[in-house]
Coordinates of C-alpha atoms in Angstrom, one line a residue:
X15 CA 1.3 9.8 -18.2
X16 CA -0.6 12.4 -16.5
X17 CA -4.2 10.8 -17.5
X18 CA -2.1 6.8 -16.5
X19 CA -1.9 8.6 -13.2
X20 CA -5.1 10.1 -12.8
X21 CA -6.7 6.7 -13.7
X22 CA -4.3 5.0 -11.1
X23 CA -5.1 7.2 -8.3
X24 CA -9.3 7.2 -9.5
X25 CA -9.1 3.4 -9.5
X26 CA -7.7 4.0 -5.5
X27 CA -9.7 6.3 -4.5
X28 CA -12.9 4.7 -5.9
X29 CA -11.5 1.0 -4.5
X30 CA -11.2 2.4 -0.7
X31 CA -14.5 4.5 -1.4
X32 CA -16.5 1.5 -2.1
X33 CA -14.6 -0.3 1.3
X34 CA -15.4 2.8 3.7
X35 CA -19.2 2.6 2.1
X36 CA -19.1 -1.4 2.7
X37 CA -18.1 -1.4 6.2
X38 CA -20.7 1.8 7.1
X39 CA -23.2 -1.8 6.3
X40 CA -21.5 -3.4 8.7
X41 CA -23.0 -3.6 12.5
X42 CA -21.1 -0.8 14.6
X43 CA -19.5 -2.2 18.2
X44 CA -21.7 -2.3 21.0
X45 CA -20.9 0.6 23.1
X46 CA -24.7 1.3 24.5
X47 CA -23.8 2.5 27.5
X48 CA -21.7 5.2 25.5
X49 CA -23.7 8.6 24.1
X50 CA -23.0 10.0 21.2
X51 CA -24.3 13.4 20.5
X52 CA -23.1 15.3 16.5
X53 CA -22.6 19.0 17.3
X54 CA -20.5 22.0 15.4
X55 CA -17.4 23.7 17.5
X56 CA -16.8 27.2 16.5
X57 CA -18.4 26.6 13.0
X58 CA -16.7 23.0 12.5
X59 CA -18.7 19.9 12.9
X60 CA -17.6 16.8 15.7
X61 CA -19.1 13.8 16.9
X62 CA -18.8 13.4 20.5
X63 CA -18.4 10.6 22.9
X64 CA -19.5 10.1 26.2
X65 CA -19.3 7.2 28.9
X66 CA -21.5 7.6 31.7
X67 CA -20.8 9.0 35.0
X68 CA -19.4 6.4 37.4
X69 CA -20.0 6.9 41.3
X70 CA -19.1 10.7 42.5
X71 CA -16.6 10.7 39.9
X72 CA -16.7 14.6 38.9
X73 CA -14.3 15.4 35.8
X74 CA -13.4 13.0 32.5
X75 CA -10.3 12.8 30.7
X76 CA -10.6 13.5 27.0
X77 CA -9.1 13.0 23.8
X78 CA -9.6 15.3 20.7
X79 CA -9.7 12.9 17.4
X80 CA -9.0 13.9 14.0
X81 CA -9.7 10.7 11.2
X82 CA -7.5 9.8 8.6
X83 CA -7.9 9.2 4.8
X84 CA -5.2 12.0 2.5
X85 CA -7.8 14.7 3.7
X86 CA -9.7 13.8 1.3
X87 CA -11.7 10.2 2.8
X88 CA -13.6 8.8 5.1
X89 CA -15.4 10.6 8.4
X90 CA -16.2 11.2 11.8
X91 CA -19.6 8.8 11.3
X92 CA -17.9 6.3 9.2
X93 CA -18.5 3.4 11.0
X94 CA -14.6 2.4 11.4
X95 CA -14.0 5.3 13.2
X96 CA -17.0 5.5 15.2
X97 CA -15.9 2.0 16.2
X98 CA -12.9 3.3 17.1
X99 CA -13.9 6.4 19.0
X100 CA -16.7 4.3 20.5
X101 CA -13.9 2.2 22.1
X102 CA -12.0 4.5 23.2
X103 CA -14.3 6.4 24.9
X104 CA -15.1 3.5 26.6
X105 CA -12.0 2.0 27.8
X106 CA -10.3 5.4 29.0
X107 CA -13.4 6.7 30.1
X108 CA -13.1 9.9 28.4
X109 CA -15.0 12.3 26.6
X110 CA -13.2 11.4 23.1
X111 CA -14.1 14.5 19.8
X112 CA -14.4 13.2 16.9
X113 CA -13.6 15.8 14.0
X114 CA -15.5 16.2 10.9
X115 CA -13.3 18.3 8.7
X116 CA -14.3 19.2 5.6
X117 CA -12.9 17.1 2.9
X118 CA -10.6 17.3 -0.7
X119 CA -12.4 18.8 -2.9
X120 CA -14.5 20.6 -1.5
X121 CA -12.0 22.4 0.0
X122 CA -7.7 21.8 -0.1
X123 CA -5.1 22.8 2.1
X124 CA -5.2 25.3 4.9
X125 CA -8.9 24.7 5.1
X126 CA -8.6 21.3 6.6
X127 CA -6.2 22.3 9.0
X128 CA -7.9 25.7 10.4
X129 CA -11.1 23.2 11.0
X130 CA -8.6 21.0 13.3
X131 CA -7.8 23.5 15.0
X132 CA -10.9 25.4 15.0
X133 CA -12.6 22.9 16.6
X134 CA -9.7 22.1 18.8
X135 CA -9.5 25.5 20.4
X136 CA -12.9 25.9 20.8
X137 CA -13.4 22.7 23.3
X138 CA -10.4 23.8 25.0
X139 CA -12.0 26.6 25.8
X140 CA -13.0 26.6 29.8
X141 CA -16.9 26.7 29.7
X142 CA -17.4 24.1 27.0
X143 CA -14.7 21.2 28.9
X144 CA -16.8 22.3 31.7
X145 CA -19.9 21.3 30.2
X146 CA -19.1 18.4 29.1
X147 CA -16.4 17.3 32.3
X148 CA -13.9 17.5 30.8
X149 CA -10.4 18.0 33.3
X150 CA -9.0 20.7 31.7
X151 CA -5.5 19.0 32.6
X152 CA -6.2 15.5 31.3
X153 CA -6.2 16.4 26.8
X154 CA -4.8 14.6 24.6
X155 CA -4.6 15.5 20.1
X156 CA -4.6 12.6 18.7
X157 CA -5.3 11.2 15.2
X158 CA -3.8 8.7 12.3
X159 CA -2.4 9.0 9.0
X160 CA -3.8 12.5 7.3
X161 CA -5.4 12.7 10.9
X162 CA -2.1 12.4 12.3
X163 CA -0.7 15.2 10.3
X164 CA -3.2 17.3 11.5
X165 CA -3.0 16.7 15.5
X166 CA 0.6 18.0 14.6
X167 CA 0.4 21.0 13.0
X168 CA -2.8 21.8 15.5
X169 CA -0.7 20.9 18.8
X170 CA 1.9 22.9 17.3
X171 CA 0.1 26.0 16.7
X172 CA -1.7 25.4 20.3
X173 CA 2.1 25.5 21.8
X174 CA 2.4 29.0 20.0
X175 CA -1.0 30.6 21.3
X176 CA 0.9 32.6 24.3
X177 CA -3.1 33.2 25.4
X178 CA -4.5 29.5 25.3
X179 CA -5.8 29.2 28.9
X180 CA -5.5 25.4 28.4
X181 CA -3.4 23.2 26.6
X182 CA -3.5 19.5 25.7
X183 CA -1.4 17.3 27.8
X184 CA -0.8 14.7 25.3
X185 CA -0.2 14.2 20.9
X186 CA -0.6 10.6 20.2
X187 CA 0.2 9.8 16.6
X188 CA -0.6 6.9 14.6
X189 CA 1.7 6.3 11.2
X190 CA 1.3 10.6 10.8
X191 CA 1.8 11.6 7.3
X192 CA 4.2 14.3 8.4
X193 CA 6.5 15.4 5.4
X194 CA 6.8 16.1 1.4
X195 CA 10.1 16.8 1.3
X196 CA 11.7 13.5 0.5
X197 CA 9.8 10.7 -1.0
X198 CA 13.1 8.7 -1.2
X199 CA 13.4 7.9 2.7
X200 CA 13.7 4.2 3.4
X201 CA 10.6 3.7 4.1
X202 CA 9.3 5.2 0.7
X203 CA 12.1 3.0 -1.3
X204 CA 11.4 0.0 1.1
X205 CA 7.0 0.5 0.6
X206 CA 6.7 2.1 -2.7
X207 CA 4.3 -0.4 -4.1
X208 CA 2.8 -1.9 -1.1
X209 CA -1.0 -2.4 -0.3
X210 CA -3.5 0.0 1.1
X211 CA -0.8 3.3 0.4
X212 CA 1.9 3.3 -1.8
X213 CA 3.9 6.1 -2.4
X214 CA 2.5 7.1 -6.0
X215 CA -0.2 7.1 -4.0
X216 CA 0.4 9.4 -0.8
X217 CA 2.3 11.3 -3.9
X218 CA -1.0 12.3 -5.5
X219 CA -2.3 12.5 -1.4
X220 CA 0.0 15.4 -1.5
X221 CA -0.9 17.5 -4.9
X222 CA -4.0 17.3 -3.9
X223 CA -4.8 18.7 -0.3
X224 CA -1.9 21.6 -1.5
X225 CA -4.2 21.8 -4.8
X226 CA -1.1 20.8 -7.4
X227 CA -0.7 19.3 -10.5
X228 CA -0.5 15.4 -11.5
X229 CA 1.7 16.2 -13.5
X230 CA 4.4 17.2 -11.0
X231 CA 3.5 13.4 -10.2
X232 CA 7.2 12.3 -11.4
X233 CA 9.3 15.7 -10.5
X234 CA 8.4 14.9 -6.5
X235 CA 9.2 10.8 -6.6
X236 CA 12.8 11.8 -7.8
X237 CA 12.8 15.0 -4.9
X238 CA 13.2 17.9 -7.5
X239 CA 11.3 20.3 -5.4
X240 CA 14.4 20.0 -3.2
X241 CA 16.9 19.5 -5.1
X242 CA 20.6 21.2 -3.6
X243 CA 19.2 24.5 -6.2
X244 CA 16.6 25.1 -4.6
X245 CA 17.3 27.9 -2.6
X246 CA 14.8 27.8 -0.8
X247 CA 14.7 24.4 0.8
X248 CA 18.3 24.2 1.8
X249 CA 17.2 25.4 5.1
X250 CA 14.9 22.6 6.5
X251 CA 17.2 19.8 5.0
X252 CA 18.9 19.0 8.3
X253 CA 15.5 18.9 9.8
X254 CA 14.4 15.7 8.0
X255 CA 17.9 14.2 7.5
X256 CA 17.1 11.1 7.2
X257 CA 20.2 9.2 7.4
X258 CA 21.0 10.9 11.1
X259 CA 17.3 10.9 12.5
X260 CA 16.8 7.3 11.6
X261 CA 18.2 3.9 13.7
X262 CA 20.2 1.5 11.3
X263 CA 17.3 -1.2 11.5
X264 CA 15.0 1.3 9.3
X265 CA 17.5 2.8 6.8
X266 CA 18.8 -0.4 6.2
X267 CA 21.3 -0.5 3.0
X268 CA 19.5 2.9 0.7
X269 CA 21.0 5.6 0.2
X270 CA 19.5 9.4 -0.6
X271 CA 18.0 10.7 -2.8
X272 CA 19.4 14.0 -3.2
X273 CA 19.4 16.4 -7.3
X274 CA 21.9 18.6 -7.1
X275 CA 19.7 20.6 -10.2
X276 CA 15.7 20.3 -9.7
X277 CA 12.9 22.8 -10.1
X278 CA 13.0 25.7 -7.9
X279 CA 9.2 26.5 -9.6
X280 CA 7.6 23.6 -8.2
X281 CA 8.1 25.2 -4.6
X282 CA 7.4 28.4 -5.9
X283 CA 3.6 27.3 -7.1
X284 CA 2.8 25.4 -4.8
X285 CA 4.9 27.0 -1.2
X286 CA 2.6 25.0 1.1
X287 CA 5.8 22.1 0.8
X288 CA 7.6 23.7 2.7
X289 CA 4.5 25.5 4.6
X290 CA 5.6 24.5 8.5
X291 CA 1.3 23.9 8.7
X292 CA 1.3 20.8 5.7
X293 CA 4.3 19.2 6.3
X294 CA 4.7 19.0 10.8
X295 CA 8.3 17.7 10.8
X296 CA 9.3 21.3 9.1
X297 CA 9.2 22.8 12.3
X298 CA 12.1 24.4 14.7
X299 CA 13.4 22.6 17.6
X300 CA 12.0 25.6 19.6
X301 CA 8.2 24.8 18.1
X302 CA 9.7 21.4 19.1
X303 CA 11.1 21.8 22.4
X304 CA 7.5 23.3 23.3
X305 CA 5.3 19.8 22.6
X306 CA 3.5 17.6 24.8
X307 CA 4.5 14.4 25.8
X308 CA 4.1 12.5 22.1
X309 CA 3.2 9.0 21.1
X310 CA 4.2 8.1 17.6
X311 CA 2.4 4.3 16.1
X312 CA 4.7 3.1 13.1
X313 CA 4.6 -0.2 11.0
X314 CA 7.1 -1.3 8.9
X315 CA 5.0 -2.4 6.2
X316 CA 4.5 2.2 5.6
X317 CA 5.9 4.4 3.4
X318 CA 5.1 6.6 6.1
X319 CA 7.0 4.5 8.5
X320 CA 9.8 7.0 8.0
X321 CA 7.2 10.6 8.5
X322 CA 6.7 9.5 12.3
X323 CA 10.2 7.7 13.2
X324 CA 12.5 11.3 12.0
X325 CA 9.6 13.2 14.0
X326 CA 10.3 11.2 17.2
X327 CA 13.8 11.3 17.2
X328 CA 13.7 15.7 16.6
X329 CA 11.4 16.0 19.4
X330 CA 13.3 13.6 21.8
X331 CA 16.5 15.8 20.5
X332 CA 14.0 19.3 22.1
X333 CA 13.7 17.4 25.2
X334 CA 10.0 16.2 24.6
X335 CA 9.5 12.5 26.4
X336 CA 8.6 10.5 23.5
X337 CA 7.6 6.5 23.4
X338 CA 7.4 5.5 19.4
X339 CA 6.3 2.0 19.5
X340 CA 7.0 1.2 16.2
X341 CA 5.2 -3.1 14.4
X342 CA 6.9 -5.2 12.8
X343 CA 4.6 -6.6 10.9
X344 CA 1.9 -4.1 10.5
X345 CA 0.5 -2.0 7.7
X346 CA -0.7 1.4 7.2
X347 CA -3.9 2.1 7.8
X348 CA -4.7 -1.1 10.0
X349 CA -5.8 0.2 13.8
X350 CA -9.3 1.1 11.9
X351 CA -9.7 -2.9 10.4
X352 CA -11.2 -4.8 13.7
X353 CA -14.5 -5.6 13.1
X354 CA -15.6 -8.4 10.6
X355 CA -14.6 -9.2 7.7
X356 CA -11.8 -7.3 8.3
X357 CA -10.8 -8.4 11.9
X358 CA -7.4 -8.4 11.5
X359 CA -5.0 -8.9 14.4
X360 CA -2.8 -6.2 13.4
X361 CA -5.7 -3.8 13.7
X362 CA -6.3 -4.8 17.7
X363 CA -2.5 -5.3 18.4
X364 CA -1.9 -1.6 17.4
X365 CA -5.3 0.4 18.9
X366 CA -4.4 -2.0 22.0
X367 CA -1.2 -0.8 22.2
X368 CA -2.1 2.9 21.9
X369 CA -5.1 2.4 24.0
X370 CA -2.8 1.7 26.7
X371 CA -0.2 4.0 26.4
X372 CA -3.3 6.8 26.6
X373 CA -4.7 5.1 29.6
X374 CA -1.2 5.3 31.5
X375 CA -0.6 8.5 30.3
X376 CA -3.5 10.8 30.4

C-alpha cells in the first residue's frame, strides 16, 4: 500500500516536472522594459522585477510574491512564474519581489516558511525599500497554492512583530492551501479525483512538507489525526468548522467526516499538523484581526477551494476587509497557464481579476 502511494505520487511529480521543464523552454512574455535582477535577501535568493521610472514619479507600489508547487516544485526563475511576475510588474507599475525559497526534499517545514519570512522582512527594511524606490505604505504579500500558505503564515507573523517599522498593506492569496486538519471538506470530497491536484497528491505534499511517512496517508485521508479522542486537536476544531464557515453553495449535501476514535500518535509524531506556521487557518481570532485587507481567489474544481473560503470567512468575522473571488469554472493552478500551448481562458480570467484587485487596492 505504501509503495502504491509512493509510485502514484512519483508519477504525478514526474509529469509536473516535465511540464514545468517544457514550459521553461518556451519564449517568455515580452516585457523588454522590465528590469529583472537576481539578489539575495538575508541569505534567501529572490528575483526582482522593476518597471522603468515614469516622468517625475518617485516611489512605486510593490508585491512580494511566493510561488506555488506543493513546497516541492517550481521556482521564481521558471518561465511560468517569471511571466506572471513580469506581467504584474508591468500592469501594476510595481516592483515585484519573487522569493526563491528552498524546496522539498532539500529542506522540510519550517525551512520554507523561514526563507519566505526572512526574505520578506529584509525587503521591508526602510533602507532596502528606498534602494528599490518602493513606497513603504503600498506593499502587498501574495502567493499561490503552497505559496499562498507561506504568504498567509508570513503575514500572520509580521502582524505579531512589534518592532517591524513597515507592514504590508494587503495580502492576496490565490487558491491557498491553509489546513491539514480536515481532508474531507466539501471541496476535498467533491474534487478528490480532480486532475492537477487530486486529494491523495495534496495529502502526500503535506506528508513531504512536514517530513512524515507515506504510511500515514490513509490515516490523514479519513481524519484519524483529528478524531474526537485526539486531545491536542480539540481546541482547534471550531476554527475550521466548515458547517458554519462555508456558504450553502459550497456545502451542498456533503457531511462532515469526524472520527470518534482515531490515532493521537500522529500529531505527536508530526506536531506541524497543528502548527499555525504550517496551518494558517488554525490561527486564533486575535491574530486574524491584525491581518491586512485580504483577497482570496478560489476555484470550484479544486480540493483547496474550502481552505480559502473558510479563511475568508474567519478573517471577515475578525473584522478584516475581505474579497472572496470565486471562479465557478476554473481549476487549481490555472493562473499560471496563460502561455501557449496552455493559454487557457481560465488562466487569463483569474490573473486579470487578481491584478485588477491589486491595482484598485494597493
